Coordinates of C-alpha atoms and ligand atoms in Angstrom, one line a residue:
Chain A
X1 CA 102.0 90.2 114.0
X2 CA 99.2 89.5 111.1
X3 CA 100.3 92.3 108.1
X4 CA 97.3 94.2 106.8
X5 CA 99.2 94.8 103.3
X6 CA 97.5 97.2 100.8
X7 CA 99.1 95.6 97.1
X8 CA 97.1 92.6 95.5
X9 CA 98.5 90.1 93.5
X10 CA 97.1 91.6 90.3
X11 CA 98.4 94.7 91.0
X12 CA 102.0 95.3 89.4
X13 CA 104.1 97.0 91.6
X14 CA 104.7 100.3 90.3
X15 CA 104.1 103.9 91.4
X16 CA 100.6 105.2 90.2
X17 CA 100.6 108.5 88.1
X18 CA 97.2 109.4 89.3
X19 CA 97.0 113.0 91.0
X20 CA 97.2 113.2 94.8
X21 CA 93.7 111.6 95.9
X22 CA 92.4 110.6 92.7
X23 CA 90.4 107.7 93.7
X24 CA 91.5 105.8 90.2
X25 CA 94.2 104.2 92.4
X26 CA 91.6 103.0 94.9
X27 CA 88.8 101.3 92.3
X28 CA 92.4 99.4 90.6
X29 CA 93.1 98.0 94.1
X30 CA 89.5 97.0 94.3
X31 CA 89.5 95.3 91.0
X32 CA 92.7 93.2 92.1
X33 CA 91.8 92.0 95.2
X34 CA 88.4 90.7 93.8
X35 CA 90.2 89.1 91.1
X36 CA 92.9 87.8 93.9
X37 CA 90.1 86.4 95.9
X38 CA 88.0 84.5 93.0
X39 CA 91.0 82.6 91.9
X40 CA 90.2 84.3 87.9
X41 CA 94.3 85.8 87.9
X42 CA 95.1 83.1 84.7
X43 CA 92.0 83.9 82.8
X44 CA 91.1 87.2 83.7
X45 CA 91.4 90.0 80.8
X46 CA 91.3 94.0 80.7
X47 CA 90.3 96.4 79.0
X48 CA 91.7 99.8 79.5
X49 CA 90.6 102.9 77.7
X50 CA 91.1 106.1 77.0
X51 CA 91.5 108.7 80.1
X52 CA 93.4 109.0 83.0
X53 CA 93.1 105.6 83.1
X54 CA 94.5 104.7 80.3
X55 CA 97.6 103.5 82.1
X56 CA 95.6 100.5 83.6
X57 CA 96.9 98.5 81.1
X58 CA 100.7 98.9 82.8
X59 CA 99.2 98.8 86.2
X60 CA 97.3 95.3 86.5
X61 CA 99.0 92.3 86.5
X62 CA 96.8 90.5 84.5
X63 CA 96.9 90.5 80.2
X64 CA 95.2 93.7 79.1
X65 CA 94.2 95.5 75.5
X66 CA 94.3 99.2 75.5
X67 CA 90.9 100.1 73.7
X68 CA 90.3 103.4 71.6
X69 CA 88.0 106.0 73.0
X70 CA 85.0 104.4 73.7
X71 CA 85.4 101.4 72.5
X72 CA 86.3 99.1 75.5
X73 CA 83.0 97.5 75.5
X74 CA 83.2 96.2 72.1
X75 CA 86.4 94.9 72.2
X76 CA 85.9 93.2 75.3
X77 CA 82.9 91.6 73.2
X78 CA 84.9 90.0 70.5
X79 CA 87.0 88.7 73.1
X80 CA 84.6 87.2 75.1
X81 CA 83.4 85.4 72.2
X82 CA 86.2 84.5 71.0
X83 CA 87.3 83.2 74.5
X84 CA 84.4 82.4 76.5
X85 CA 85.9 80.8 79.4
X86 CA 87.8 83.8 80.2
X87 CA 86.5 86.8 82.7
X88 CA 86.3 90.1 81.0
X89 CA 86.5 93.6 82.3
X90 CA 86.3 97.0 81.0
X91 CA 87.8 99.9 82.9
X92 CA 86.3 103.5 81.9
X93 CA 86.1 107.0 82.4
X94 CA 82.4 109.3 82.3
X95 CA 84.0 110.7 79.1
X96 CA 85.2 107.4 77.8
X97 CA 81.7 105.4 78.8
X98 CA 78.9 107.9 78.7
X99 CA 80.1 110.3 76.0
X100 CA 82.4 109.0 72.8
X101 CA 81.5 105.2 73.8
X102 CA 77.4 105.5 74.6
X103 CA 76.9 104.0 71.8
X104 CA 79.1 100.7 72.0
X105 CA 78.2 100.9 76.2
X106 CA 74.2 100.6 75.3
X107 CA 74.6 97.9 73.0
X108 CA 76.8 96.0 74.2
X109 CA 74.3 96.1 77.9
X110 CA 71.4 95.3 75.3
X111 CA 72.8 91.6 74.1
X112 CA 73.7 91.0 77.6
X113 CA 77.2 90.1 76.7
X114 CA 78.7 88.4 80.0
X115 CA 81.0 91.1 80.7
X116 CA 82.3 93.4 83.7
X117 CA 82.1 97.4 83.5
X118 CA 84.0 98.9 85.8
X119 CA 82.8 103.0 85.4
X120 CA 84.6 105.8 87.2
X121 CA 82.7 108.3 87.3
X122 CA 84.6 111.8 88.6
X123 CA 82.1 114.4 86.6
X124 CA 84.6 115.4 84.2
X125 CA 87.5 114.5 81.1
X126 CA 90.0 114.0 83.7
X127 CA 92.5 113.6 81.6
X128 CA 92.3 116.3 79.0
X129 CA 92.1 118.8 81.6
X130 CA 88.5 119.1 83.2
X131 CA 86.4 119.5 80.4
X132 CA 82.4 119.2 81.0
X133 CA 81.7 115.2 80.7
X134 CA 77.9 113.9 80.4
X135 CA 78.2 113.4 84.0
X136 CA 79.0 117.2 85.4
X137 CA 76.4 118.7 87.6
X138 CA 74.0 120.9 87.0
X139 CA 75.7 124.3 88.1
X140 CA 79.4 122.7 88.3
X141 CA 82.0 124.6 86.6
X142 CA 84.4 123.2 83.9
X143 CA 86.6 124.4 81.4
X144 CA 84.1 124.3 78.9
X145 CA 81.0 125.5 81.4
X146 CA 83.0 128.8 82.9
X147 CA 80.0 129.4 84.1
X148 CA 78.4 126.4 85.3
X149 CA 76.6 123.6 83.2
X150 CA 73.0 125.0 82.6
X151 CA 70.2 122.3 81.5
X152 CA 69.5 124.9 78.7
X153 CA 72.8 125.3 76.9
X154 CA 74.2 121.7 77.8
X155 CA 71.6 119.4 78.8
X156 CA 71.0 117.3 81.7
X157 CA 73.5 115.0 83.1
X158 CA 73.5 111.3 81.9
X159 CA 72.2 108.7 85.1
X160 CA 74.2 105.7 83.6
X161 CA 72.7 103.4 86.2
X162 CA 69.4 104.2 85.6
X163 CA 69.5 104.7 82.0
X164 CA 70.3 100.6 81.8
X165 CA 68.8 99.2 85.0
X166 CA 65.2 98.2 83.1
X167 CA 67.8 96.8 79.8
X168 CA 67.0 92.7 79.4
X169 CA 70.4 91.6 79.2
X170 CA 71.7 93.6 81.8
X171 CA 72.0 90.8 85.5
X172 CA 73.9 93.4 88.1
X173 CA 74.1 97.0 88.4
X174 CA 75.1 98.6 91.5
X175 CA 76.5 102.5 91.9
X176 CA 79.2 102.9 94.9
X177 CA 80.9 105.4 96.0
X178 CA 85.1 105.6 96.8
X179 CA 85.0 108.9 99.2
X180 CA 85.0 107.0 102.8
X181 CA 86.8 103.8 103.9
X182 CA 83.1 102.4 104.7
X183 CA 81.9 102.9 101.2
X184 CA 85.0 101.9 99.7
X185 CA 84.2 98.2 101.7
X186 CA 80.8 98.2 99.7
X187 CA 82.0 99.2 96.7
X188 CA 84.3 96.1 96.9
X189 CA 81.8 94.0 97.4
X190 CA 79.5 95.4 94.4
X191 CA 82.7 95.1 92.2
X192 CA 82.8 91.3 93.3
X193 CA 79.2 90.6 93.1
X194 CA 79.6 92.0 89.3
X195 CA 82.4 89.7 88.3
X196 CA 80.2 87.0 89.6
X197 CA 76.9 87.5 87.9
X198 CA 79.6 86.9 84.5
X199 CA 81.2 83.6 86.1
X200 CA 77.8 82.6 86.4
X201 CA 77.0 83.2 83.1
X202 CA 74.1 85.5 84.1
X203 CA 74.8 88.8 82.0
X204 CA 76.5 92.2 81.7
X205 CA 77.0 93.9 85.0
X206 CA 77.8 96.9 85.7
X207 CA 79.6 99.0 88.7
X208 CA 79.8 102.9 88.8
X209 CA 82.0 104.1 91.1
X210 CA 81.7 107.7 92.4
X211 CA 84.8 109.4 92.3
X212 CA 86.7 112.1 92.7
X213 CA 89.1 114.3 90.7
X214 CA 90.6 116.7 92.8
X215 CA 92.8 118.2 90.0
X216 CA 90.3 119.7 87.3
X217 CA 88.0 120.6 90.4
X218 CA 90.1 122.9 91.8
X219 CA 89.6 121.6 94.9
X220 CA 92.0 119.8 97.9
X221 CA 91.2 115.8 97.9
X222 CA 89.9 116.3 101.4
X223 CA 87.5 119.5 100.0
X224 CA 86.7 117.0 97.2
X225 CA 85.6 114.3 99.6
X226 CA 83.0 116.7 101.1
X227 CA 82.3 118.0 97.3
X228 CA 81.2 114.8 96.4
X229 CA 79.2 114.2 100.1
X230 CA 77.1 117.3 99.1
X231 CA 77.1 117.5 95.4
X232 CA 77.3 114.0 93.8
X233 CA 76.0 111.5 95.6
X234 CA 72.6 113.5 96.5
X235 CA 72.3 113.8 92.2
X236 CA 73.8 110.3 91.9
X237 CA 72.2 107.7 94.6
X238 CA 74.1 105.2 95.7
X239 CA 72.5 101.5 95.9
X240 CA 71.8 98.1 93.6
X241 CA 70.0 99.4 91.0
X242 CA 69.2 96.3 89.2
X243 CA 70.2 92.3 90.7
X244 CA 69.0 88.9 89.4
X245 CA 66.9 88.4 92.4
X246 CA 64.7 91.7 91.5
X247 CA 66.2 94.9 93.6
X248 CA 65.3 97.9 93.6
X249 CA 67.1 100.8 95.9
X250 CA 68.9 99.4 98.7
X251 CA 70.4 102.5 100.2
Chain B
X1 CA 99.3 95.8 119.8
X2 CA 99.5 97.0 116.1
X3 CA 102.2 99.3 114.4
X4 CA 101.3 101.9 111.3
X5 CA 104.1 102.5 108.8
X6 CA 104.5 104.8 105.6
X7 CA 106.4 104.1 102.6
X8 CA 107.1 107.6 102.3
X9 CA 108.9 107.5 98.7
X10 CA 105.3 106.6 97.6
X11 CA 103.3 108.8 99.3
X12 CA 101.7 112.1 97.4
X13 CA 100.6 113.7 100.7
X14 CA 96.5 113.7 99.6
X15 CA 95.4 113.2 103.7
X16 CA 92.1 110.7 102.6
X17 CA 94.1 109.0 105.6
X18 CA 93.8 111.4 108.3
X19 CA 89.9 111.5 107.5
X20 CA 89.8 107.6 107.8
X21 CA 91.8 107.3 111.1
X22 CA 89.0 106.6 114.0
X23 CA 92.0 107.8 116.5
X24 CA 92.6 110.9 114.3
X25 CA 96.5 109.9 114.8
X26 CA 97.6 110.7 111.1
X27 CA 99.1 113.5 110.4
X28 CA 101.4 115.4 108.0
X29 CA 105.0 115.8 108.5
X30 CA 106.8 119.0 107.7
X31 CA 109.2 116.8 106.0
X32 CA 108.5 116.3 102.0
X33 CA 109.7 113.5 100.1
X34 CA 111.8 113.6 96.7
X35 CA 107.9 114.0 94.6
X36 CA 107.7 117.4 96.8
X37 CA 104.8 116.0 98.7
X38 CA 104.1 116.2 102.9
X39 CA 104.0 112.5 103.7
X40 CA 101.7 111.1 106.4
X41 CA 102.8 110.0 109.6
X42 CA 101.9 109.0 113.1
X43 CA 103.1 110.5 115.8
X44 CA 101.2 108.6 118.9
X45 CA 101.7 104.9 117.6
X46 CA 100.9 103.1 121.4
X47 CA 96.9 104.6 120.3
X48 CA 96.8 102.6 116.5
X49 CA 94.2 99.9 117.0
X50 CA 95.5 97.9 113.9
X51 CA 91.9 98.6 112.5
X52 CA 93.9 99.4 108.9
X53 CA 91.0 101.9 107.7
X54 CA 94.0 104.0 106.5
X55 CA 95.2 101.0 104.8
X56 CA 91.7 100.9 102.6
X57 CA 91.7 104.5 101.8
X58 CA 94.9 104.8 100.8
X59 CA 94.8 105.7 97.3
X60 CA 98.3 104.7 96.3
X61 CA 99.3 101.5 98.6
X62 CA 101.6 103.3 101.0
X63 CA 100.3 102.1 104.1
X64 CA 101.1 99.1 106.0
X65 CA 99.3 97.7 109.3
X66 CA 100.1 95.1 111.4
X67 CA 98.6 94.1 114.9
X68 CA 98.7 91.1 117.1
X69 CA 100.8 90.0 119.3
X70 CA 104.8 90.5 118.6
X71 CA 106.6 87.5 116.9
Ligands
TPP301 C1 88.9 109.6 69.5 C2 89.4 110.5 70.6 N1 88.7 111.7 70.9 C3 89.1 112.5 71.9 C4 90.2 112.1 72.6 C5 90.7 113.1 73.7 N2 90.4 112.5 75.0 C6 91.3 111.9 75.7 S1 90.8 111.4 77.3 C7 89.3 112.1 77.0 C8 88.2 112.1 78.1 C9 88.5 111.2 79.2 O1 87.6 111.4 80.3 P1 87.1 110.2 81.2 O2 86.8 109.1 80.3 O3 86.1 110.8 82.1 O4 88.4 109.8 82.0 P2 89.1 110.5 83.2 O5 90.4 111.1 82.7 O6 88.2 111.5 83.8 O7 89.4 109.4 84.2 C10 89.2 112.7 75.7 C11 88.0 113.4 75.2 C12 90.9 110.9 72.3 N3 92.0 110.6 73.0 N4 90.5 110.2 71.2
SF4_302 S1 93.4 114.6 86.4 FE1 91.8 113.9 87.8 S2 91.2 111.8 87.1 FE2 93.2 112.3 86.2 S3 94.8 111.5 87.6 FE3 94.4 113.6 88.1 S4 92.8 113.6 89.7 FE4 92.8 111.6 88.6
MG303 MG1 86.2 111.4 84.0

């Protein structure tokens, strides 16, 4: 009998912390198996940062630095330059990427530094307890939007695909989505495609993944799934957003 | 021929599994494990096509497939 076995290589194997259906756990597994299947295991290097996923540096079995808050993508930089021939990937929250590290996540896209983003996107500071997060919804309550984020009071949500998909330096951006077992194949894929676009020396790439975080939404993970099938992904589209060979929406 | 199997210690009873399962075959136990958790079972295993869609869900690696022939 041919084993379908769920744990990569680069996975350690150790019980996750993540909340029941937290879809961190699935976008770690992705990240292993693409780094199983391209051979990188002896030269690949993490970056973790700060969130719920700031464990990711126990979790993959590969060398990893645990970045401050924000900072994953300039770390990963100096590294990269340091050590050229080895892959690089930074592993981030909406709070981590699109609030505290904007900055250092703009600039970083702008010199095109040959590095992988990996960006979990769950609408919310997971960790801290479900604070609003540049990411929450129009209309979604948080701890700190009791009554729902207004566009007057908070702002619009940030589109980090969009925001860098016309950026020079930026060669692959892609936004998936972890909520079905069919997207979960795509997302894969995207996440491989980005690693690639670095081995080939092409640019920064980028992969958000749509995820969800049962916990601070008060929700079940199965009312979560349909959450984000109704909420999110009609707000956040899912497709290549930029690719070296042009690319606009593919849905 | 292909066999569905839970490492129940692991599992933190989410169900993302029983919304993957084409056969709809998954379901909770009323046993929990030591975490306090319902685990996910199967209770019809002869109608598990082996296609390990629960396997790719699975949030925290506590599924395992296998199919084929035996031996
Ligand atoms: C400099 C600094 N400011 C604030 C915090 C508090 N803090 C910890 S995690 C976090 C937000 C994490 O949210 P996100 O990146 O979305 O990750 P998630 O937990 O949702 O996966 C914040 C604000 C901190 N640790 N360090
Ligand atoms: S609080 Fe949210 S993001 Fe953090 S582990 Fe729990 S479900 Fe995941
Ligand atoms: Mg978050």
């Amino acid at each position: 009998m041919k084993k379908i076995t769920a744990r990569p290589y680069s996975l350690r194997d150790i019980p996750f912390h993540y909340c029941p259906g937290c879809m961190h756990g699935i976008a770690h597994r992705l990240v292993a198996e693409v780094i199983d299947e391209l051979g990188i295991h002896g030269r690949t290097i993490g970056i973790s940062s700060v969130g719920c996923s700031v464990f990711a540096k126990h979790y993959f079995n590969v060398d990893m630095i645990q970045a401050a808050h924000g900072r994953a993508p300039s770390i990963a930089t100096g590294v990269k330059r340091v050590l050229p021939d080895r892959v690089l990937f930074t592993y981030q929250g909406d709070g981590d990427l699109a609030a505290i590290g904007i900055g250092d996540f703009i600039h970083t896209a702008y010199r095109g530094e040959k590095i992988t983003t990996i960006f979990i996107n769950n609408t919310v500071y997971g960790m801290t307890g479900g604070q609003m997060a540049p990411t929450t919804l129009i209309g979604q309550v948080t701890k700190t939007t009791p009554f729902g984020r207004s566009v007057e009071i908070n702002g619009n949500p940030i589109r980090v695909c969009e925001l860098i998909a016309s950026v020079e330096g930026v060669a692959y951006v892609e936004r998936v989505s972890l909520h079905n077992p069919k997207e979960i194949i795509k997302a894969k894929k995207a996440i491989r495609k980005a690693f690639e676009m670095q081995l080939n020396g092409i640019g920064f790439s980028l992969v958000e993944a749509l995820s969800a975080c049962p916990t601070n939404l008060g929700l079940s993970p199965l009312e979560a799934v349909k959450w984000m099938e109704e909420k999110m992904i009609p707000f956040y589209p899912l497709g290549v957003y930029k690719s070296p060979a042009g690319g606009g929406l593919s849905a | 021929m292909a066999k569905v199997t839970f490492w129940e210690e692991r599992c933190k009873g989410c169900q993302l599994c029983t919304t993957a399962c084409p056969k709809k075959i998954i379901t909770m136990a009323s046993n929990i494990n030591e975490m306090g958790y319902h685990v996910a079972s199967v209770t019809e295993q002869k109608k598990c096509t082996g296609c390990g869609l629960c396997v790719i869900i699975c949030p925290d690696m506590v599924i395992e497939v296998e199919r084929g022939r035996e031996n």
